[in-house]
Short mmCIF file of C-alpha atoms and ligand atoms in Angstrom, two decimals:
data_model
loop_
_atom_site.label_atom_id
_atom_site.label_comp_id
_atom_site.label_asym_id
_atom_site.label_seq_id
_atom_site.Cartn_x
_atom_site.Cartn_y
_atom_site.Cartn_z
CA UNK A 1 0.34 -0.03 0.01
CA UNK A 2 1.52 3.00 -0.99
CA UNK A 3 1.60 6.47 1.99
CA UNK A 4 4.63 8.53 2.74
CA UNK A 5 4.07 9.43 5.97
CA UNK A 6 7.01 10.76 9.12
CA UNK A 7 7.66 7.43 10.55
CA UNK A 8 5.95 4.18 10.24
CA UNK A 9 7.56 2.72 13.10
CA UNK A 10 4.85 5.62 15.04
CA UNK A 11 2.05 2.93 13.81
CA UNK A 12 2.03 0.88 17.18
CA UNK A 13 1.44 4.20 19.17
CA UNK A 14 -1.19 5.42 16.25
CA UNK A 15 -3.30 2.28 16.68
CA UNK A 16 -3.79 2.79 20.74
CA UNK A 17 -5.45 5.72 19.70
CA UNK A 18 -7.40 4.49 17.49
CA UNK A 19 -8.96 1.56 19.20
CA UNK A 20 -9.37 4.52 21.93
CA UNK A 21 -11.56 6.71 19.46
CA UNK A 22 -13.39 3.44 17.83
CA UNK A 23 -15.20 2.93 21.30
CA UNK A 24 -16.50 6.45 21.60
CA UNK A 25 -18.03 6.20 18.04
CA UNK A 26 -21.04 4.08 17.78
CA UNK A 27 -22.25 5.47 15.20
CA UNK A 28 -19.28 5.23 13.46
CA UNK A 29 -18.47 1.70 13.92
CA UNK A 30 -22.44 0.46 13.62
CA UNK A 31 -22.08 1.48 9.69
CA UNK A 32 -18.38 0.48 9.70
CA UNK A 33 -20.30 -2.82 10.48
CA UNK A 34 -23.49 -2.64 8.12
CA UNK A 35 -20.46 -1.25 4.97
CA UNK A 36 -18.35 -4.57 5.70
CA UNK A 37 -21.53 -6.64 4.85
CA UNK A 38 -22.92 -4.32 1.88
CA UNK A 39 -19.96 -3.71 0.85
CA UNK A 40 -21.59 0.28 -1.31
CA UNK A 41 -17.86 1.33 -1.86
CA UNK A 42 -16.75 -2.35 -4.26
CA UNK A 43 -15.03 -0.66 -6.92
CA UNK A 44 -14.77 2.86 -5.82
CA UNK A 45 -11.95 5.15 -5.20
CA UNK A 46 -12.35 7.71 -2.58
CA UNK A 47 -9.84 10.65 -1.66
CA UNK A 48 -9.71 12.78 1.34
CA UNK A 49 -8.25 15.90 2.47
CA UNK A 50 -9.10 16.17 6.29
CA UNK A 51 -7.28 16.61 9.47
CA UNK A 52 -5.00 13.10 10.18
CA UNK A 53 -6.06 12.58 12.90
CA UNK A 54 -7.24 8.62 14.70
CA UNK A 55 -10.83 9.56 13.84
CA UNK A 56 -10.28 10.97 10.63
CA UNK A 57 -8.39 7.40 9.61
CA UNK A 58 -11.79 5.62 11.69
CA UNK A 59 -13.85 7.69 8.70
CA UNK A 60 -10.96 6.09 6.14
CA UNK A 61 -11.37 2.78 8.21
CA UNK A 62 -15.31 2.79 7.99
CA UNK A 63 -14.74 2.95 3.39
CA UNK A 64 -12.66 0.75 3.67
CA UNK A 65 -14.48 -1.69 5.25
CA UNK A 66 -17.54 -0.77 2.83
CA UNK A 67 -14.97 -1.92 -0.12
CA UNK A 68 -13.20 1.05 -0.90
CA UNK A 69 -9.67 2.48 -1.86
CA UNK A 70 -8.70 4.24 -0.05
CA UNK A 71 -6.30 7.88 -0.48
CA UNK A 72 -5.80 10.23 2.74
CA UNK A 73 -4.14 14.01 2.48
CA UNK A 74 -3.76 16.30 5.45
CA UNK A 75 -6.54 19.46 5.14
CA UNK A 76 -4.34 21.37 7.43
CA UNK A 77 -0.70 21.26 6.98
CA UNK A 78 0.16 21.92 11.42
CA UNK A 79 -2.95 19.24 12.34
CA UNK A 80 -1.34 15.39 11.34
CA UNK A 81 -0.44 13.61 14.04
CA UNK A 82 2.55 11.02 12.50
CA UNK A 83 1.23 7.89 14.83
CA UNK A 84 -1.45 7.80 13.47
CA UNK A 85 -0.75 8.00 10.21
CA UNK A 86 1.49 5.83 10.34
CA UNK A 87 -1.22 4.18 12.19
CA UNK A 88 -3.15 4.56 9.01
CA UNK A 89 -1.08 3.16 6.36
CA UNK A 90 -0.91 -0.08 7.86
CA UNK A 91 -3.82 -1.15 8.22
CA UNK A 92 -4.37 -0.67 4.72
CA UNK A 93 -4.59 3.15 3.87
CA UNK A 94 -2.90 4.85 0.58
CA UNK A 95 -1.57 7.71 3.53
CA UNK A 96 -0.06 11.25 2.72
CA UNK A 97 0.89 13.86 4.56
CA UNK A 98 2.97 14.75 8.42
CA UNK A 99 2.63 17.68 10.45
CA UNK A 100 5.05 20.31 9.64
CA UNK A 101 4.62 20.36 5.91
CA UNK A 102 5.79 22.59 3.67
CA UNK A 103 3.16 24.21 1.55
CA UNK A 104 4.79 22.75 -1.06
CA UNK A 105 4.56 19.50 0.38
CA UNK A 106 0.67 20.28 1.36
CA UNK A 107 -0.21 20.44 -2.00
CA UNK A 108 2.08 17.70 -3.39
CA UNK A 109 0.35 15.43 -0.72
CA UNK A 110 -3.15 16.79 -2.02
CA UNK A 111 -1.30 15.39 -5.69
CA UNK A 112 -0.98 12.68 -4.39
CA UNK A 113 -4.36 11.44 -3.32
CA UNK A 114 -5.67 13.17 -6.81
CA UNK A 115 -2.57 10.23 -8.56
CA UNK A 116 -4.73 7.43 -7.03
CA UNK A 117 -8.01 9.02 -9.43
CA UNK A 118 -10.13 9.03 -7.45
CA UNK A 119 -14.11 8.92 -7.98
CA UNK A 120 -15.53 10.30 -4.86
CA UNK A 121 -13.96 12.84 -2.76
CA UNK A 122 -13.82 13.88 0.76
CA UNK A 123 -12.52 16.68 1.79
CA UNK A 124 -12.70 19.56 4.43
CA UNK A 125 -12.26 23.05 2.64
CA UNK A 126 -12.17 22.77 -0.23
CA UNK A 127 -8.51 22.65 -1.42
CA UNK A 128 -8.65 19.21 -3.42
CA UNK A 129 -11.77 20.82 -4.69
CA UNK A 130 -10.05 23.45 -5.92
CA UNK A 131 -7.23 21.63 -6.61
CA UNK A 132 -8.93 18.74 -9.38
CA UNK A 133 -10.94 21.58 -11.01
CA UNK A 134 -7.81 24.28 -11.49
CA UNK A 135 -4.79 21.62 -12.31
CA UNK A 136 -6.14 18.57 -12.77
CA UNK A 137 -9.53 19.37 -14.83
CA UNK A 138 -8.10 16.17 -17.20
CA UNK A 139 -9.47 13.95 -13.73
CA UNK A 140 -12.96 15.85 -13.24
CA UNK A 141 -14.94 13.40 -15.71
CA UNK A 142 -14.39 10.66 -12.99
CA UNK A 143 -15.34 12.13 -10.07
CA UNK A 144 -18.79 11.65 -9.33
CA UNK A 145 -18.84 13.39 -6.86
CA UNK A 146 -18.06 14.99 -3.44
CA UNK A 147 -18.67 15.86 0.15
CA UNK A 148 -17.22 18.92 2.29
CA UNK A 149 -16.98 19.10 5.97
CA UNK A 150 -17.54 22.37 7.01
CA UNK A 151 -18.71 25.61 6.51
CA UNK A 152 -16.10 27.77 4.38
CA UNK A 153 -15.54 25.16 2.35
CA UNK A 154 -19.49 25.03 1.09
CA UNK A 155 -19.18 29.13 1.17
CA UNK A 156 -16.25 29.08 -1.51
CA UNK A 157 -18.54 25.74 -3.64
CA UNK A 158 -21.42 28.19 -2.82
CA UNK A 159 -19.59 30.89 -5.36
CA UNK A 160 -18.25 28.27 -7.21
CA UNK A 161 -21.15 26.96 -8.67
CA UNK A 162 -23.03 30.38 -8.51
CA UNK A 163 -20.39 31.11 -11.22
CA UNK A 164 -20.89 27.38 -13.31
CA UNK A 165 -17.57 26.77 -12.32
CA UNK A 166 -18.20 23.63 -10.05
CA UNK A 167 -17.84 20.63 -12.39
CA UNK A 168 -19.67 17.78 -10.45
CA UNK A 169 -21.74 17.24 -7.25
CA UNK A 170 -20.75 17.97 -3.75
CA UNK A 171 -23.02 17.42 -0.79
CA UNK A 172 -23.34 19.94 1.89
CA UNK A 173 -22.26 17.65 4.89
CA UNK A 174 -22.05 20.54 7.17
CA UNK A 175 -25.75 22.04 6.40
CA UNK A 176 -26.82 18.77 8.29
CA UNK A 177 -28.43 19.35 11.75
CA UNK A 178 -26.04 16.31 13.51
CA UNK A 179 -23.57 18.35 11.89
CA UNK A 180 -23.18 22.22 12.81
CA UNK A 181 -25.77 21.75 15.64
CA UNK A 182 -23.13 19.44 17.69
CA UNK A 183 -19.50 19.59 15.16
CA UNK A 184 -19.23 23.48 15.37
CA UNK A 185 -20.83 24.24 18.58
CA UNK A 186 -20.08 21.67 20.95
CA UNK A 187 -17.18 20.42 19.49
CA UNK A 188 -15.53 23.91 18.74
CA UNK A 189 -16.51 25.36 21.39
CA UNK A 190 -14.95 22.74 24.10
CA UNK A 191 -11.82 22.10 21.49
CA UNK A 192 -10.86 25.58 21.59
CA UNK A 193 -10.79 25.79 25.04
CA UNK A 194 -8.51 22.70 25.70
CA UNK A 195 -5.96 23.67 23.06
CA UNK A 196 -6.04 26.96 24.72
CA UNK A 197 -5.65 25.93 28.57
CA UNK A 198 -3.04 22.89 27.49
CA UNK A 199 -1.00 25.99 25.69
CA UNK A 200 -0.42 28.52 27.79
CA UNK A 201 -1.85 27.13 31.09
CA UNK A 202 -3.74 30.01 31.57
CA UNK A 203 -6.80 30.49 34.05
CA UNK A 204 -10.03 31.67 31.86
CA UNK A 205 -11.91 32.38 35.19
CA UNK A 206 -12.20 36.09 35.54
CA UNK A 207 -10.54 36.42 31.81
CA UNK A 208 -12.31 38.97 29.48
CA UNK A 209 -12.84 36.60 26.02
CA UNK A 210 -13.77 38.34 23.06
CA UNK A 211 -15.51 36.10 20.78
CA UNK A 212 -15.28 37.08 17.42
CA UNK A 213 -18.20 35.80 14.98
CA UNK A 214 -21.33 34.28 16.54
CA UNK A 215 -22.75 32.10 14.20
CA UNK A 216 -22.14 27.93 15.51
CA UNK A 217 -19.02 27.84 16.85
CA UNK A 218 -18.70 31.38 18.30
CA UNK A 219 -22.19 30.49 20.52
CA UNK A 220 -20.12 27.09 21.57
CA UNK A 221 -16.46 29.14 22.48
CA UNK A 222 -18.92 31.60 23.55
CA UNK A 223 -21.02 29.24 25.91
CA UNK A 224 -18.24 27.49 27.20
CA UNK A 225 -16.02 30.65 28.37
CA UNK A 226 -18.49 31.73 30.43
CA UNK A 227 -18.79 28.37 31.89
CA UNK A 228 -15.18 28.55 32.74
CA UNK A 229 -16.00 31.52 34.58
CA UNK A 230 -15.06 33.84 31.94
CA UNK A 231 -16.54 37.94 30.97
CA UNK A 232 -18.11 37.28 27.45
CA UNK A 233 -17.85 39.42 24.79
CA UNK A 234 -18.73 39.76 21.14
CA UNK A 235 -18.21 41.11 18.11
CA UNK A 236 -20.64 40.27 15.20
CA UNK A 237 -21.33 41.77 11.71
CA UNK A 238 -24.87 40.49 11.26
CA UNK A 239 -27.40 42.64 13.57
CA UNK A 240 -29.60 39.40 14.12
CA UNK A 241 -26.79 37.51 15.93
CA UNK A 242 -25.68 40.41 17.03
CA UNK A 243 -29.32 40.38 19.14
CA UNK A 244 -29.02 36.74 19.99
CA UNK A 245 -25.69 37.04 20.96
CA UNK A 246 -27.59 40.61 23.31
CA UNK A 247 -30.23 37.98 24.49
CA UNK A 248 -28.17 34.84 25.03
CA UNK A 249 -26.09 37.37 28.03
CA UNK A 250 -23.18 38.77 26.30
CA UNK A 251 -21.91 42.02 26.09
CA UNK A 252 -21.90 43.32 21.84
CA UNK A 253 -19.67 45.68 20.30
CA UNK A 254 -17.19 46.61 17.42
CA UNK A 255 -14.05 44.90 17.64
CA UNK A 256 -12.18 48.15 17.74
CA UNK A 257 -13.60 48.33 20.85
CA UNK A 258 -13.31 44.94 22.21
CA UNK A 259 -9.67 44.57 22.13
CA UNK A 260 -9.05 47.25 24.62
CA UNK A 261 -10.51 44.57 27.38
CA UNK A 262 -9.59 41.68 25.73
CA UNK A 263 -7.31 38.89 27.71
CA UNK A 264 -7.99 36.50 25.26
CA UNK A 265 -9.23 37.04 21.80
CA UNK A 266 -11.25 33.99 19.47
CA UNK A 267 -11.96 34.74 15.72
CA UNK A 268 -14.25 32.42 14.14
CA UNK A 269 -15.72 33.97 11.47
CA UNK A 270 -14.68 32.03 8.53
CA UNK A 271 -14.00 35.74 7.07
CA UNK A 272 -10.62 37.69 6.41
CA UNK A 273 -9.31 40.58 7.79
CA UNK A 274 -11.04 40.29 11.12
CA UNK A 275 -8.17 41.72 13.62
CA UNK A 276 -6.01 43.38 11.80
CA UNK A 277 -3.31 47.02 12.32
CA UNK A 278 -5.79 49.26 14.09
CA UNK A 279 -7.02 46.39 16.54
CA UNK A 280 -3.18 45.64 16.91
CA UNK A 281 -3.14 48.93 17.70
CA UNK A 282 -5.45 49.31 20.63
CA UNK A 283 -4.99 45.63 22.00
CA UNK A 284 -5.29 45.53 25.52
CA UNK A 285 -1.40 44.23 26.91
CA UNK A 286 -1.08 40.63 27.37
CA UNK A 287 -3.73 39.18 24.91
CA UNK A 288 -3.26 35.78 23.79
CA UNK A 289 -5.08 35.85 20.65
CA UNK A 290 -6.28 32.55 18.68
CA UNK A 291 -8.46 31.70 15.39
CA UNK A 292 -10.78 28.94 15.32
CA UNK A 293 -11.62 29.19 11.57
CA UNK A 294 -10.65 27.22 9.13
CA UNK A 295 -8.16 29.43 7.59
CA UNK A 296 -5.38 31.41 8.78
CA UNK A 297 -6.83 34.47 7.62
CA UNK A 298 -8.90 35.89 10.73
CA UNK A 299 -6.49 37.51 12.50
CA UNK A 300 -3.63 39.04 10.21
CA UNK A 301 -0.56 37.88 11.25
CA UNK A 302 1.03 39.85 8.66
CA UNK A 303 0.33 42.64 10.05
CA UNK A 304 0.84 42.09 13.52
CA UNK A 305 4.15 41.29 12.22
CA UNK A 306 5.11 44.58 10.61
CA UNK A 307 3.70 46.74 13.68
CA UNK A 308 5.77 44.73 16.15
CA UNK A 309 9.42 45.69 16.98
CA UNK A 310 10.41 42.22 18.02
CA UNK A 311 8.45 38.57 17.59
CA UNK A 312 10.22 35.36 18.76
CA UNK A 313 8.66 31.79 19.93
CA UNK A 314 7.56 31.54 23.91
CA UNK A 315 7.25 27.79 23.18
CA UNK A 316 5.04 25.45 21.31
CA UNK A 317 2.55 26.94 20.64
CA UNK A 318 2.91 30.99 21.22
CA UNK A 319 4.35 33.75 19.76
CA UNK A 320 4.90 36.54 21.21
CA UNK A 321 5.27 39.73 19.27
CA UNK A 322 6.36 42.75 21.45
CA UNK A 323 4.78 46.48 19.85
CA UNK A 324 7.12 49.94 19.78
CA UNK A 325 5.14 50.59 22.97
CA UNK A 326 6.27 47.29 24.62
CA UNK A 327 2.80 46.07 25.40
CA UNK A 328 3.20 41.46 24.40
CA UNK A 329 0.80 40.10 22.50
CA UNK A 330 0.46 36.46 22.18
CA UNK A 331 -0.66 34.09 18.79
CA UNK A 332 -1.17 31.12 19.30
CA UNK A 333 -0.74 28.19 16.47
CA UNK A 334 0.55 30.93 13.98
CA UNK A 335 -3.11 31.87 13.68
CA UNK A 336 -4.09 28.59 12.32
CA UNK A 337 -7.66 26.48 13.51
CA UNK A 338 -6.28 26.68 17.36
CA UNK A 339 -8.32 23.06 18.68
CA UNK A 340 -6.27 21.28 15.58
CA UNK A 341 -3.10 22.89 14.51
CA UNK A 342 -1.02 23.23 17.92
CA UNK A 343 0.26 20.50 19.37
CA UNK A 344 -1.54 20.00 21.88
CA UNK A 345 -4.99 20.49 19.69
CA UNK A 346 -6.93 16.58 19.56
CA UNK A 347 -9.37 18.74 17.07
CA UNK A 348 -13.29 17.50 18.59
CA UNK A 349 -14.61 14.96 20.87
CA UNK A 350 -14.64 11.08 18.86
CA UNK A 351 -18.51 11.11 20.35
CA UNK A 352 -19.05 14.68 18.48
CA UNK A 353 -16.99 13.13 14.93
CA UNK A 354 -18.70 10.44 15.54
CA UNK A 355 -21.63 11.97 13.49
CA UNK A 356 -20.03 14.16 11.35
CA UNK A 357 -17.90 11.19 10.26
CA UNK A 358 -21.47 8.69 9.79
CA UNK A 359 -22.64 12.19 7.46
CA UNK A 360 -19.98 11.77 5.63
CA UNK A 361 -19.81 7.92 5.26
CA UNK A 362 -23.58 7.96 4.41
CA UNK A 363 -23.47 10.75 1.79
CA UNK A 364 -20.32 9.69 0.48
CA UNK A 365 -23.28 6.53 -0.34
CA UNK A 366 -25.55 8.64 -1.21
CA UNK A 367 -23.74 10.31 -4.09
CA UNK A 368 -22.25 6.59 -4.95
CA UNK A 369 -26.29 5.82 -5.48
CA UNK A 370 -28.24 9.01 -7.07
CA UNK A 371 -25.23 10.82 -8.83
CA UNK A 372 -27.14 14.02 -8.95
CA UNK A 373 -25.89 17.05 -11.61
CA UNK A 374 -23.35 19.19 -10.76
CA UNK A 375 -23.92 21.61 -7.68
CA UNK A 376 -24.05 21.87 -3.91
CA UNK A 377 -26.68 20.10 -1.73
CA UNK A 378 -28.27 19.59 1.22
CA UNK A 379 -28.13 16.13 2.93
CA UNK A 380 -31.51 14.20 2.95
CA UNK A 381 -33.02 14.85 5.76
CA UNK A 382 -33.42 10.95 6.43
CA UNK A 383 -29.64 10.42 6.83
CA UNK A 384 -30.10 13.58 9.28
CA UNK A 385 -32.89 11.54 11.25
CA UNK A 386 -30.88 7.70 10.78
CA UNK A 387 -27.86 9.38 12.36
CA UNK A 388 -29.12 11.44 15.41
CA UNK A 389 -31.40 8.46 16.09
CA UNK A 390 -28.30 6.26 15.84
CA UNK A 391 -26.94 8.14 18.64
CA UNK A 392 -29.73 8.15 20.54
CA UNK A 393 -28.99 4.27 20.34
CA UNK A 394 -25.85 4.20 21.32
CA UNK A 395 -26.76 7.03 24.13
CA UNK A 396 -29.44 4.38 25.74
CA UNK A 397 -31.76 7.41 25.54
CA UNK A 398 -35.54 6.11 23.94
CA UNK A 399 -38.28 9.19 23.29
CA UNK A 400 -41.59 9.32 22.38
CA UNK A 401 -42.94 8.77 18.70
CA UNK A 402 -46.48 10.59 17.99
CA UNK A 403 -49.35 8.84 17.86
CA UNK A 404 -51.70 8.62 14.67
CA UNK A 405 -54.19 11.47 15.89
CA UNK A 406 -51.01 13.73 16.88
CA UNK A 407 -49.96 13.20 13.38
CA UNK A 408 -53.27 14.50 11.84
CA UNK A 409 -54.11 16.90 14.70
CA UNK A 410 -49.86 18.05 12.93
CA UNK A 411 -51.22 17.74 9.27
CA UNK A 412 -54.85 19.15 9.76
CA UNK A 413 -55.65 23.00 8.73
CA UNK A 414 -58.61 23.15 10.39
CA UNK A 415 -59.34 24.68 13.59
CA UNK A 416 -58.63 23.03 16.51
CA UNK A 417 -61.78 22.04 19.05
P1 LIG B 501 -21.47 30.92 10.82
O1 LIG B 501 -21.48 30.98 8.79
O2 LIG B 501 -22.23 30.26 11.39
O3 LIG B 501 -20.80 31.81 11.54
C1 LIG B 501 -20.18 33.38 10.59
C2 LIG B 501 -20.38 34.32 11.66
O4 LIG B 501 -19.41 35.25 11.89
C3 LIG B 501 -21.16 34.94 11.43
O5 LIG B 501 -21.89 35.01 11.93
C4 LIG B 501 -21.10 36.28 11.04
O6 LIG B 501 -21.93 36.89 10.45
C5 LIG B 501 -19.77 36.22 11.41
N1 LIG B 501 -19.06 37.39 10.54
C6 LIG B 501 -18.58 37.15 9.37
N2 LIG B 501 -17.40 38.07 9.16
C7 LIG B 501 -16.99 38.72 10.77
C8 LIG B 501 -16.44 39.39 10.97
N3 LIG B 501 -15.39 40.19 10.59
N4 LIG B 501 -16.44 40.42 12.44
C9 LIG B 501 -17.62 39.50 13.11
N5 LIG B 501 -18.09 39.04 12.37
C10 LIG B 501 -18.18 38.11 11.42
O7 LIG B 501 -19.85 30.24 10.45
P2 LIG B 501 -19.82 28.51 11.61
O8 LIG B 501 -20.48 27.17 11.24
O9 LIG B 501 -19.40 29.61 12.77
O10 LIG B 501 -18.04 28.53 10.93
C11 LIG B 501 -16.89 29.78 11.30
C12 LIG B 501 -15.92 29.28 11.38
O11 LIG B 501 -14.71 28.41 12.14
C13 LIG B 501 -15.64 28.62 9.50
O12 LIG B 501 -14.53 28.74 8.94
C14 LIG B 501 -15.97 26.64 9.51
O13 LIG B 501 -15.29 26.62 8.10
C15 LIG B 501 -14.98 26.65 11.22
N6 LIG B 501 -15.46 26.05 11.67
C16 LIG B 501 -14.33 25.36 11.96
C17 LIG B 501 -14.29 24.08 13.24
C18 LIG B 501 -12.82 23.66 14.02
O14 LIG B 501 -12.61 23.23 14.63
N7 LIG B 501 -12.66 25.13 14.58
C19 LIG B 501 -15.30 23.57 13.45
C20 LIG B 501 -16.25 24.29 11.90
C21 LIG B 501 -16.30 25.20 11.74
#
C-alpha cells in the first residue's frame, strides 16, 4: 500500500489512539459493520483531504470496510498526527501527510491522492476540490462527486456553483443538523478551550474573552468561555446574530472597542482580516489571540509582524509580538485553527465526530446511489434523522413517537376543538 508518512515505526502508538476513538464512535462503528456486509463502495476509489488524526483515520477505515480503495491527505499542514497516519498506512490506507509540511509539500500530497484517480472526494475546506478543477481537469469526468465538511468550504463551493464553475455534485455535509449543531457548536466550543488551556496553562475564570463571530462555532466558544467563568464580549457583523448574542447574555461591541478589554481573543468567522492593524494598535497588553476559523486569515499575522518591533517563539504554539510601545501580544498556533493545529490540539471529541463522520460516510454512499447533477446539495433529512436516531440509541436514550391522532392533528389545517 503506497504511503508517505513521517515515521512508520510510530504505528503501534497510533493504533492505540485509533482503538480508543473507535470505542467512542458507536454510530460510525455501526455503519462500518453494515458497510462491511453491504460493500457499497466495491470498486470505488475515495480520496480524502481531512485533518489527519485518529478520528478521520477511523472514517477512512469505515470507507475501506465498505469496499473502497482509500487515499488520504491532510487539510492543514499543522493538524496531522504522525502516529495516527503511520497506523493508518499499516491498516491499509494510502496515506500521504506529516505534521509541519511546507506549503509546497501540502499541495504535493493532495496531488498524490489525486494520482489514485478517485471517484469520490471527501474534503474539509475544499482545497482538494479546487485543486482538481484548477490543475487536474482531466480527472473531472471520472469524479462522481464530493462531500464537503466545513462552513468555509461550502461557502467557497456555493460561490463556485453560482459562477457555473463547479463540475460535479457536492454534498454539503456541514449543513446537516447532526453536523453543525453539535460539531461546530459543542465540538469547537470544547476543543478550542482545551487547546488554549493546554498551550498556555492560563486560568479562564475572571478573564475577559472576546469572541469574533456568533455563528455555530462562536456560540459554542462563548458558551464554554462563560461556563469557565470568563466575562464574554461578542463581535458580529450580522444584526440578528448580534442581537441573539446580547439576549444570550453577552456584551456586544465593535471589535475595535472589544480589543481594549480582551485578555483572550478568539476568531471564528470564516472571514478574512477580522483582527488587523487598528485592532493590534489598540489591543490590551498581554492579550492572547487564537483562531478557530478554518483558514489562518482571520487574524492578520503579517500586519502583526510588521507592526511589532520584535517577534519570538515563547514555547511550542505561542509566539509573542512586542509592539513599539512595549505591549506584548501573543498568537497561538500561528493563527491557524487552534483546536487542531496546536501541538495539544486533538480536534473535537470523538463522540462529536462520530456524527459528523457518519454523515460523511452516508453522504458518500448517497452520492454513489443518486449521482445528482453538478451543484451543492444538503444531505437528505432521512440521513440526518437516521444518524440522530443511531446516536440516541447508542446513548441509550428513548424518545416518544407521535400517535396517529397527534400526527393527524399536526397535519390538519382545520381549527382545533
Ligand atoms: P457561521 O457562518 O455559522 O458563522 C460565522 C459568523 O461570523 C456569522 O454570524 C457572521 O456574521 C460572522 N462574521 C463574519 N464576518 C465577521 C466579522 N468581520 N466580524 C465579526 N463577525 C463576522 O460559521 P461557523 O459554522 O460558525 O464557522 C465559522 C468558521 O469556523 C468557518 O471558517 C468554519 O469552516 C470553521 N469551523 C471550524 C471548526 C473547528 O474545528 N475549528 C469546526 C467547524 C467550523
